[in-house]
XYZ file of C-alpha atoms in Angstrom:
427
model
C 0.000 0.000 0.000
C 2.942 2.691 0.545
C 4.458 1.578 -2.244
C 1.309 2.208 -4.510
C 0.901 5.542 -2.220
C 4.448 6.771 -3.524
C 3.663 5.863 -6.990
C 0.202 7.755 -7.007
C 2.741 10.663 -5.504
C 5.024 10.572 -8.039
C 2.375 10.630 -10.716
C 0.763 13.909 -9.417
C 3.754 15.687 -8.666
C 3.919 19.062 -9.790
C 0.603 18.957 -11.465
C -1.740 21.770 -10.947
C -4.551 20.111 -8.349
C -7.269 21.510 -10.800
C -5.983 18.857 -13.101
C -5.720 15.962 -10.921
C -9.463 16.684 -9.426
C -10.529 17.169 -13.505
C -8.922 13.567 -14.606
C -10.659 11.723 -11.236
C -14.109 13.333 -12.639
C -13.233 12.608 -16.391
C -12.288 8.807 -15.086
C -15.484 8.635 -13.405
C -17.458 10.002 -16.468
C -15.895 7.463 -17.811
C -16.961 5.003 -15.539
C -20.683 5.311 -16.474
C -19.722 5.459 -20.256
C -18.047 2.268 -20.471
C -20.455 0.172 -18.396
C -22.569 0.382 -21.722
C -19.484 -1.301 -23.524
C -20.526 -4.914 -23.830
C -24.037 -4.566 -24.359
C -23.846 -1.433 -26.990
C -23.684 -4.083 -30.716
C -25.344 -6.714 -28.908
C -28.395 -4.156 -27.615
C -27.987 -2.661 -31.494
C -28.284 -6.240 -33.103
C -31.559 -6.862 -30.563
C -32.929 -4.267 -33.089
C -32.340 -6.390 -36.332
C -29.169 -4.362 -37.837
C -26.250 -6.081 -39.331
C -22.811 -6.003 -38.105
C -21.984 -2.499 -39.978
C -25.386 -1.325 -38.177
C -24.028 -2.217 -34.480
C -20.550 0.008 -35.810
C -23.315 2.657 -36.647
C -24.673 2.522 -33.074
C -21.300 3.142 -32.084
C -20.250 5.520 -34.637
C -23.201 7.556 -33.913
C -21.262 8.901 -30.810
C -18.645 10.195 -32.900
C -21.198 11.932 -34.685
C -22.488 13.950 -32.005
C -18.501 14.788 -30.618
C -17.242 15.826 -34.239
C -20.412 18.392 -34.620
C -19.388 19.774 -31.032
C -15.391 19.294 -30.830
C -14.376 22.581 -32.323
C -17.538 24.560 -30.908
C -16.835 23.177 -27.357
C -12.779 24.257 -27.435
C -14.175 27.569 -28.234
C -16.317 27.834 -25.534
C -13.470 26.705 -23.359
C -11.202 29.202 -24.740
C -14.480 32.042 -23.387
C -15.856 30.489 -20.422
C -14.379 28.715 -17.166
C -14.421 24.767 -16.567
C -17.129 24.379 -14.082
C -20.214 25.487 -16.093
C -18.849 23.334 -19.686
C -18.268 20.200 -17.358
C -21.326 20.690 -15.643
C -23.500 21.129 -18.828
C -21.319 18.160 -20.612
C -22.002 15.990 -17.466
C -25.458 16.093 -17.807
C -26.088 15.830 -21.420
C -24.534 12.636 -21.129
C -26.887 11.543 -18.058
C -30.378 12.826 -20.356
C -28.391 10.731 -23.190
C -28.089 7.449 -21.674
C -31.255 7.643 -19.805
C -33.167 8.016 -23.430
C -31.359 5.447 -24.613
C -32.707 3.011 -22.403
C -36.108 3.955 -23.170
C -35.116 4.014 -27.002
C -38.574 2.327 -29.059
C -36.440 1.776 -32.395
C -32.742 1.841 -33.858
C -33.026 5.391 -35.446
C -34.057 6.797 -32.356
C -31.376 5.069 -30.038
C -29.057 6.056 -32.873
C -29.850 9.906 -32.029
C -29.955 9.404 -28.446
C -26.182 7.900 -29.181
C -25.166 11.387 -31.212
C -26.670 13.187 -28.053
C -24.084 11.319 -25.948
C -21.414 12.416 -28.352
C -22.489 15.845 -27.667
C -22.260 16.129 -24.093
C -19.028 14.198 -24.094
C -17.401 16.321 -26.499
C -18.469 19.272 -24.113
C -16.725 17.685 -21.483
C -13.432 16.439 -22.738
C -12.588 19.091 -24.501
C -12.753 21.019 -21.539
C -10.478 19.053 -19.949
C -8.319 18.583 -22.516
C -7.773 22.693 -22.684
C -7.264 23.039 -19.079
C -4.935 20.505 -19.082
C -3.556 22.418 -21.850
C -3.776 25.720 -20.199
C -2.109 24.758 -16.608
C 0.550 22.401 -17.801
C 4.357 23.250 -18.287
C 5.007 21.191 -21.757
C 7.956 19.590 -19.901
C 5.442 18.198 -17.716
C 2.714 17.240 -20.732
C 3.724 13.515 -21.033
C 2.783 13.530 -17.668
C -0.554 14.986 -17.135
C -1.883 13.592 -20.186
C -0.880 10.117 -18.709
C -2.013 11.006 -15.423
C -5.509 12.152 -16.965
C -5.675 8.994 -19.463
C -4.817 6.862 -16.868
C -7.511 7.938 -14.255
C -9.561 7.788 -17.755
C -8.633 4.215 -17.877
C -9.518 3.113 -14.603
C -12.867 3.781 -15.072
C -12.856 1.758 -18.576
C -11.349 -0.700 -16.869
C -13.905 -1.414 -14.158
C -17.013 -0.267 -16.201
C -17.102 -3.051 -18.201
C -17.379 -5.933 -16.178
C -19.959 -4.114 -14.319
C -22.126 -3.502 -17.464
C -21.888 -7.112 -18.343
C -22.463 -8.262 -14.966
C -25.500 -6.312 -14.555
C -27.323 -7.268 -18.101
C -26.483 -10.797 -17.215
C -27.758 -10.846 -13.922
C -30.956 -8.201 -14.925
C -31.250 -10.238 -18.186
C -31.978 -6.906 -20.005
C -29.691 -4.777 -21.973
C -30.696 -1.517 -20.931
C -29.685 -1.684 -17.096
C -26.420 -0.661 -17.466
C -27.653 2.843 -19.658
C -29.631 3.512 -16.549
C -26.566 3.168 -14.748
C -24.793 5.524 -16.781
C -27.331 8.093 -16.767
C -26.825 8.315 -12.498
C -23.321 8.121 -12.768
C -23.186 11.533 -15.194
C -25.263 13.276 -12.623
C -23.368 12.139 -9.607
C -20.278 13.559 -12.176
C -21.940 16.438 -12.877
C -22.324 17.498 -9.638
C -18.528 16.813 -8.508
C -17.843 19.152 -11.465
C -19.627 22.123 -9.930
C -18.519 21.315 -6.849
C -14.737 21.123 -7.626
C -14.059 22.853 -10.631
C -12.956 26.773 -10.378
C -15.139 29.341 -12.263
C -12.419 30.318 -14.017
C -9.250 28.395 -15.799
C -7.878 31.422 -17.518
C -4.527 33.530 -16.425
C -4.727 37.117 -16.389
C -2.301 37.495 -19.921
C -4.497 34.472 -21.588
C -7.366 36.585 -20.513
C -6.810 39.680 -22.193
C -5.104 38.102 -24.923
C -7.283 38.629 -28.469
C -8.436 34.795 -29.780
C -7.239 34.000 -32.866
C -9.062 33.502 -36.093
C -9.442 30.197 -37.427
C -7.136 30.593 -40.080
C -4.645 30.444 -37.290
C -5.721 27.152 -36.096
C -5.651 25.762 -40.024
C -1.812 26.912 -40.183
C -1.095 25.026 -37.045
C -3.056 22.056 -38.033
C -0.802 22.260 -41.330
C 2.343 21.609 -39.769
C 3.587 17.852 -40.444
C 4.187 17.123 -36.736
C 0.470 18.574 -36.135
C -0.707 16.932 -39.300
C 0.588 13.154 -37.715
C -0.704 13.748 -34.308
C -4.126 14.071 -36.065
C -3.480 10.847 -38.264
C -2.000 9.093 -34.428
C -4.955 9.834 -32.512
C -7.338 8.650 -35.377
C -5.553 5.583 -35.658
C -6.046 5.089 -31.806
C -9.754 5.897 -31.844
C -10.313 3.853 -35.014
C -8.582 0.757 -33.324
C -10.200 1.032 -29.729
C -13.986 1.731 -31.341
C -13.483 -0.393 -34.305
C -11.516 -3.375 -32.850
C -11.876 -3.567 -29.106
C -15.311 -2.109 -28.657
C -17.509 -3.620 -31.858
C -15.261 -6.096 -33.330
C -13.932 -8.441 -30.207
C -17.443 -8.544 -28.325
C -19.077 -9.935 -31.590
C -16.484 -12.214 -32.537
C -16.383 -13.846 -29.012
C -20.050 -14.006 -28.908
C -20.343 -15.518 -32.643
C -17.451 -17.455 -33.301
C -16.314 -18.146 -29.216
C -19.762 -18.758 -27.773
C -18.772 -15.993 -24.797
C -21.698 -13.938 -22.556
C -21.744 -10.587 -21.388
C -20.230 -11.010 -18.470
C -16.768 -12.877 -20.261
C -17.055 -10.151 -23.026
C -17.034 -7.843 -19.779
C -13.943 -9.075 -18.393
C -11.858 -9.349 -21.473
C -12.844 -6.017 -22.358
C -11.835 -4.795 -18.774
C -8.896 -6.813 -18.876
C -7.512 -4.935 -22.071
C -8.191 -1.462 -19.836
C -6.960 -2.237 -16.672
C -3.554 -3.231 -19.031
C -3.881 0.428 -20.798
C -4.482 1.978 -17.443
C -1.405 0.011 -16.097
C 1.316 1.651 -18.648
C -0.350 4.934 -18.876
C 2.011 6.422 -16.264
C 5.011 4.933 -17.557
C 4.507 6.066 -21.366
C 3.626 9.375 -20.051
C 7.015 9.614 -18.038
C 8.455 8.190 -21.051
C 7.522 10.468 -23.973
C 9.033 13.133 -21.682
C 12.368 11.703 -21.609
C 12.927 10.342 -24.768
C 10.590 12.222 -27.333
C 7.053 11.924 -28.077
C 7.760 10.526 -31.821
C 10.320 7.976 -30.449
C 7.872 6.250 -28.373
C 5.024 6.263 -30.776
C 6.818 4.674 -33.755
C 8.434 1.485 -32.238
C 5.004 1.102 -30.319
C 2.644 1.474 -33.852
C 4.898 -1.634 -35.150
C 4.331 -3.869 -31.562
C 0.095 -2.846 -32.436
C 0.472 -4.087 -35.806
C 1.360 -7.496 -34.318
C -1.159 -6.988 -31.634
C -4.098 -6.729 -34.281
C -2.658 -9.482 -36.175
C -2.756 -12.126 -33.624
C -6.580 -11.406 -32.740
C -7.591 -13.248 -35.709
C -6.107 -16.372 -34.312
C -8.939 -17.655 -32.261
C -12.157 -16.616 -30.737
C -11.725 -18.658 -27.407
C -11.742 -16.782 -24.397
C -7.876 -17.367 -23.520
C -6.759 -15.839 -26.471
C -9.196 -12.870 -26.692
C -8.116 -12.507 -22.800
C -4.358 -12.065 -23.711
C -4.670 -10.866 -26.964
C -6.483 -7.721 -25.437
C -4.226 -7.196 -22.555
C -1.645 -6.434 -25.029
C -3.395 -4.270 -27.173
C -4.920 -2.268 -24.134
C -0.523 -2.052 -23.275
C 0.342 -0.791 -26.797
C -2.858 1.606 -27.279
C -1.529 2.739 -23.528
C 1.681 3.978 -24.631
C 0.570 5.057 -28.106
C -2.111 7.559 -26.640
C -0.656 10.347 -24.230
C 1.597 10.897 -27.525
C -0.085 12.778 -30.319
C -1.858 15.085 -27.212
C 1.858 16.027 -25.817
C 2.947 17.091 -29.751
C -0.426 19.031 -29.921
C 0.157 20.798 -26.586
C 3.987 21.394 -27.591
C 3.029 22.852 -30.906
C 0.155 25.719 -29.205
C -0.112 28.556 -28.318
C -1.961 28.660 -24.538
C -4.546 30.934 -25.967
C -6.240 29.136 -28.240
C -5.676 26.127 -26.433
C -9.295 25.082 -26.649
C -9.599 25.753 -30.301
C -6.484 23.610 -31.249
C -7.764 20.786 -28.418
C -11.109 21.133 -30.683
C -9.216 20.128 -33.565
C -7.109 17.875 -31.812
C -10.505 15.753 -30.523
C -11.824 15.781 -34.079
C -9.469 13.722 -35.280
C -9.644 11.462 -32.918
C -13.901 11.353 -33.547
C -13.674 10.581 -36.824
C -11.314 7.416 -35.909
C -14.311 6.905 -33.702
C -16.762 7.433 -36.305
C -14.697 5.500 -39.470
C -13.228 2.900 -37.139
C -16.614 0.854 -36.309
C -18.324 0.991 -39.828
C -15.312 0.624 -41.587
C -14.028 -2.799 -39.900
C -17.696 -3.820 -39.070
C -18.086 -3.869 -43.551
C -14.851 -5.694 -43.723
C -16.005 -8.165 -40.914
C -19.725 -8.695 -43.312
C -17.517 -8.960 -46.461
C -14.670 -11.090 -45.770
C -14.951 -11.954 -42.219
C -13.585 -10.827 -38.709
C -9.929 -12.251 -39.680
C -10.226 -9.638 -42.755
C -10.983 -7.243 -40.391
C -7.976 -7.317 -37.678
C -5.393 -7.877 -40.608
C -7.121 -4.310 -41.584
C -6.456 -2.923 -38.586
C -2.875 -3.977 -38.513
C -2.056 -2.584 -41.943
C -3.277 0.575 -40.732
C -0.688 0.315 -38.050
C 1.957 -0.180 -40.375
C 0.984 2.434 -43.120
C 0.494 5.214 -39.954
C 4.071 4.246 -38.858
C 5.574 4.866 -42.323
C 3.776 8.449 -42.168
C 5.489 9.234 -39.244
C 9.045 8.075 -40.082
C 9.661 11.507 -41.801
C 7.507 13.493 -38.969
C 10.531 16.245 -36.634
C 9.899 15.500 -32.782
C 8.245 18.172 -31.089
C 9.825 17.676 -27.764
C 13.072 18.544 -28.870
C 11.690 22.496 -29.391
C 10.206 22.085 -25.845
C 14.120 21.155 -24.573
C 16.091 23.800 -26.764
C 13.123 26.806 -26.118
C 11.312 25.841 -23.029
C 7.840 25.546 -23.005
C 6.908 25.474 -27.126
C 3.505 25.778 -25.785
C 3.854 29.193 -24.159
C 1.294 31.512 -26.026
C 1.699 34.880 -27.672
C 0.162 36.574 -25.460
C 2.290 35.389 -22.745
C 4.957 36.186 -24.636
C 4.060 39.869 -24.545
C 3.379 40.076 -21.085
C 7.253 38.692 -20.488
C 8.124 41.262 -22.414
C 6.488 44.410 -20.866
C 7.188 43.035 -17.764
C 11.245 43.073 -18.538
C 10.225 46.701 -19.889
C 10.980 46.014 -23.635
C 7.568 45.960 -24.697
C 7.014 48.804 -27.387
């Protein structure tokens, strides 16, 4: 227990506490969203669709957070953090709790794009404070601080969810769960957040038009954390949350509650490198990490074609929850080196959009393979797309290396200024 106390320490050293008290709310958010997990294609196949129409069920999500990704980072960028989490929190709540009550698959299918809604409210939030509070020296380790508190709840919610529809025998217990678990979230938001997020230079500081987000966004090392994060998304939605609970069920014979634990078993793995890869991507480089990890994936994917028995789905996604843990606190640290602090919630927007359309491509995309040419089709898919995002970032400069030779890469314009008057050689 002291030992795990002193690692916990270690972990949340130096981080602003507004952070640490934002990724325990995100990772119970998250909590209440992936109790759902097991049940979501099987409670969208109850309603008749194919395999392509349980990806649309989950796809639909990503639907909802692409329309609000960029809109929510600029209401970060004007308001504080209580009032978006709040209002993100809830959404969420009304979401799930319609989705329970859903009549038919188009309907459950908006409910779903009302959920993406209210989450992208919420992490994007998050995301910019983290953004906003965080030395970029320091980046590798709040965004594997937040991911990893992120990951906890993933990693319990499942089994729950699957335990509950088992024992309930109906499918839409666990969305009732997740409805009271985004209010009980919703109020630890308003009750721990601040008002405001914002330093007195980011404050006054004009916000940029958007043509100065689509230069940013242009830069290569921008351009591949966009291409990282979708391939992340795509392969956690596509793979891990459609793919693996329909081939156990359909080729394995496996319930909910053994889809529940393998799916649980591949978080608690993410959630158990998170730390580590966030440590890591601050010593050695954010590319330098990601690359060697995209070709251990590629394997990962690879292998879950080679049975649908429960063993091999177990330890198959234990390692790819390990490889997507140390793939995904890098493409946030390279966006977060690359902005400016005061439009920190506009870039973040950007930032989550590409990883929502991995969320929204990823499901339909390997759910059509799986119809066409089968669920082996589908993983060797998966792992090409491993490889081919690898090779994109062979030729892609490493973005810590500005944060070692300048400082913080991250440090706005407008602070910038302020340092300046405040040295008295401000014009």
């Amino acid at each position: 227990m002291q030992r795990l106390l002193r690692i916990v320490r270690a972990s949340v050293a130096g981080l602003d506490p507004r952070v640490v008290w934002l990724s325990a709310a995100s990772g119970v958010i998250m909590l209440g969203s992936s109790i759902v997990t097991p049940v979501l294609p099987l409670y969208a196949r109850d309603f008749g669709v194919s395999y392509a129409g349980a990806g649309l069920l989950i796809s639909a999500f990503a639907v909802g957070r692409l329309l609000f990704d960029y809109a929510g980072g600029l209401l970060a960028d004007r308001f504080g953090a209580r009032r978006l989490a709040t209002a993100g929190a809830l959404v969420v709540a009304l979401s799930a709790y319609l989705s329970a009550l859903a009549p038919d698959f188009r309907t459950l299918v908006g409910f779903r794009v009302l959920e993406g809604i209210g989450s992208a409210i919420y992490v994007t939030t998050a995301m910019a404070l983290l953004g906003r509070t965080v030395d970029a020296a320091r980046m590798g380790q709040a965004m594997g601080f937040y991911q990893s508190l992120i990951l906890l709840g993933v990693s319990f919610g499942p089994t729950i969810g699957g335990v509950v529809a088992e024992v309930t025998g109906d499918r839409r217990a666990p969305f009732l769960m997740m409805s009271a678990v985004g209010v009980g979230v919703a109020v630890l938001s308003f009750a721990v957040l601040p008002r405001s997020d914002r330093g007195p230079a980011t404050e006054r500081a004009p916000r940029p038009p958007l043509a100065s987000v689509v230069r940013l966004a242009r830069q290569p090392a921008f351009a591949f954390a966009l291409l990282l994060t979708f391939f992340v998304f795509a392969v956690r939605a596509g793979l891990r949350v459609n793919l693996i609970p329909l081939f156990g069920e359909e080729r394995g014979g496996l319930g909910e509650a053994a889809i529940g634990i393998v799916l649980s078993a591949s978080a608690f793995a993410n959630f158990a490198v998170l730390w580590h890869a966030g440590a890591l991507i601050d010593r050695l480089g954010r590319r330098a990490v990601a690359l060697p990890t995209l070709a251990a994936t590629a394997a990962v994917c690879a292998a879950h074609a080679w049975s649908p028995s429960f063993g091999n789905l177990l330890v198959q996604g234990a390692l790819l929850g390990a490889v997507l843990g140390y793939l995904a606190p890098a493409p946030a640290a390279m966006v977060a080196d690359l902005t400016p602090r005061e439009m920190m919630g506009a870039v973040m927007g950007v930032y989550r959009m590409g990883g929502d359309l991995g969320l929204l491509l990823g499901p339909i995309s390997l759910g059509a393979i799986a119809s066409a040419a089968g669920f082996e089709a589908a993983f060797l898919a998966a792992a090409a797309a491993a490889v081919l995002t690898l090779v994109a970032g062979l030729a892609v400069p490493e973005t810590l290396a500005s944060v070692a030779e300048h400082g913080s890469v991250a440090i706005g314009s407008a602070q910038l200024a302020q340092a300046e008057a405040d040295r008295g050689h401000a014009p």
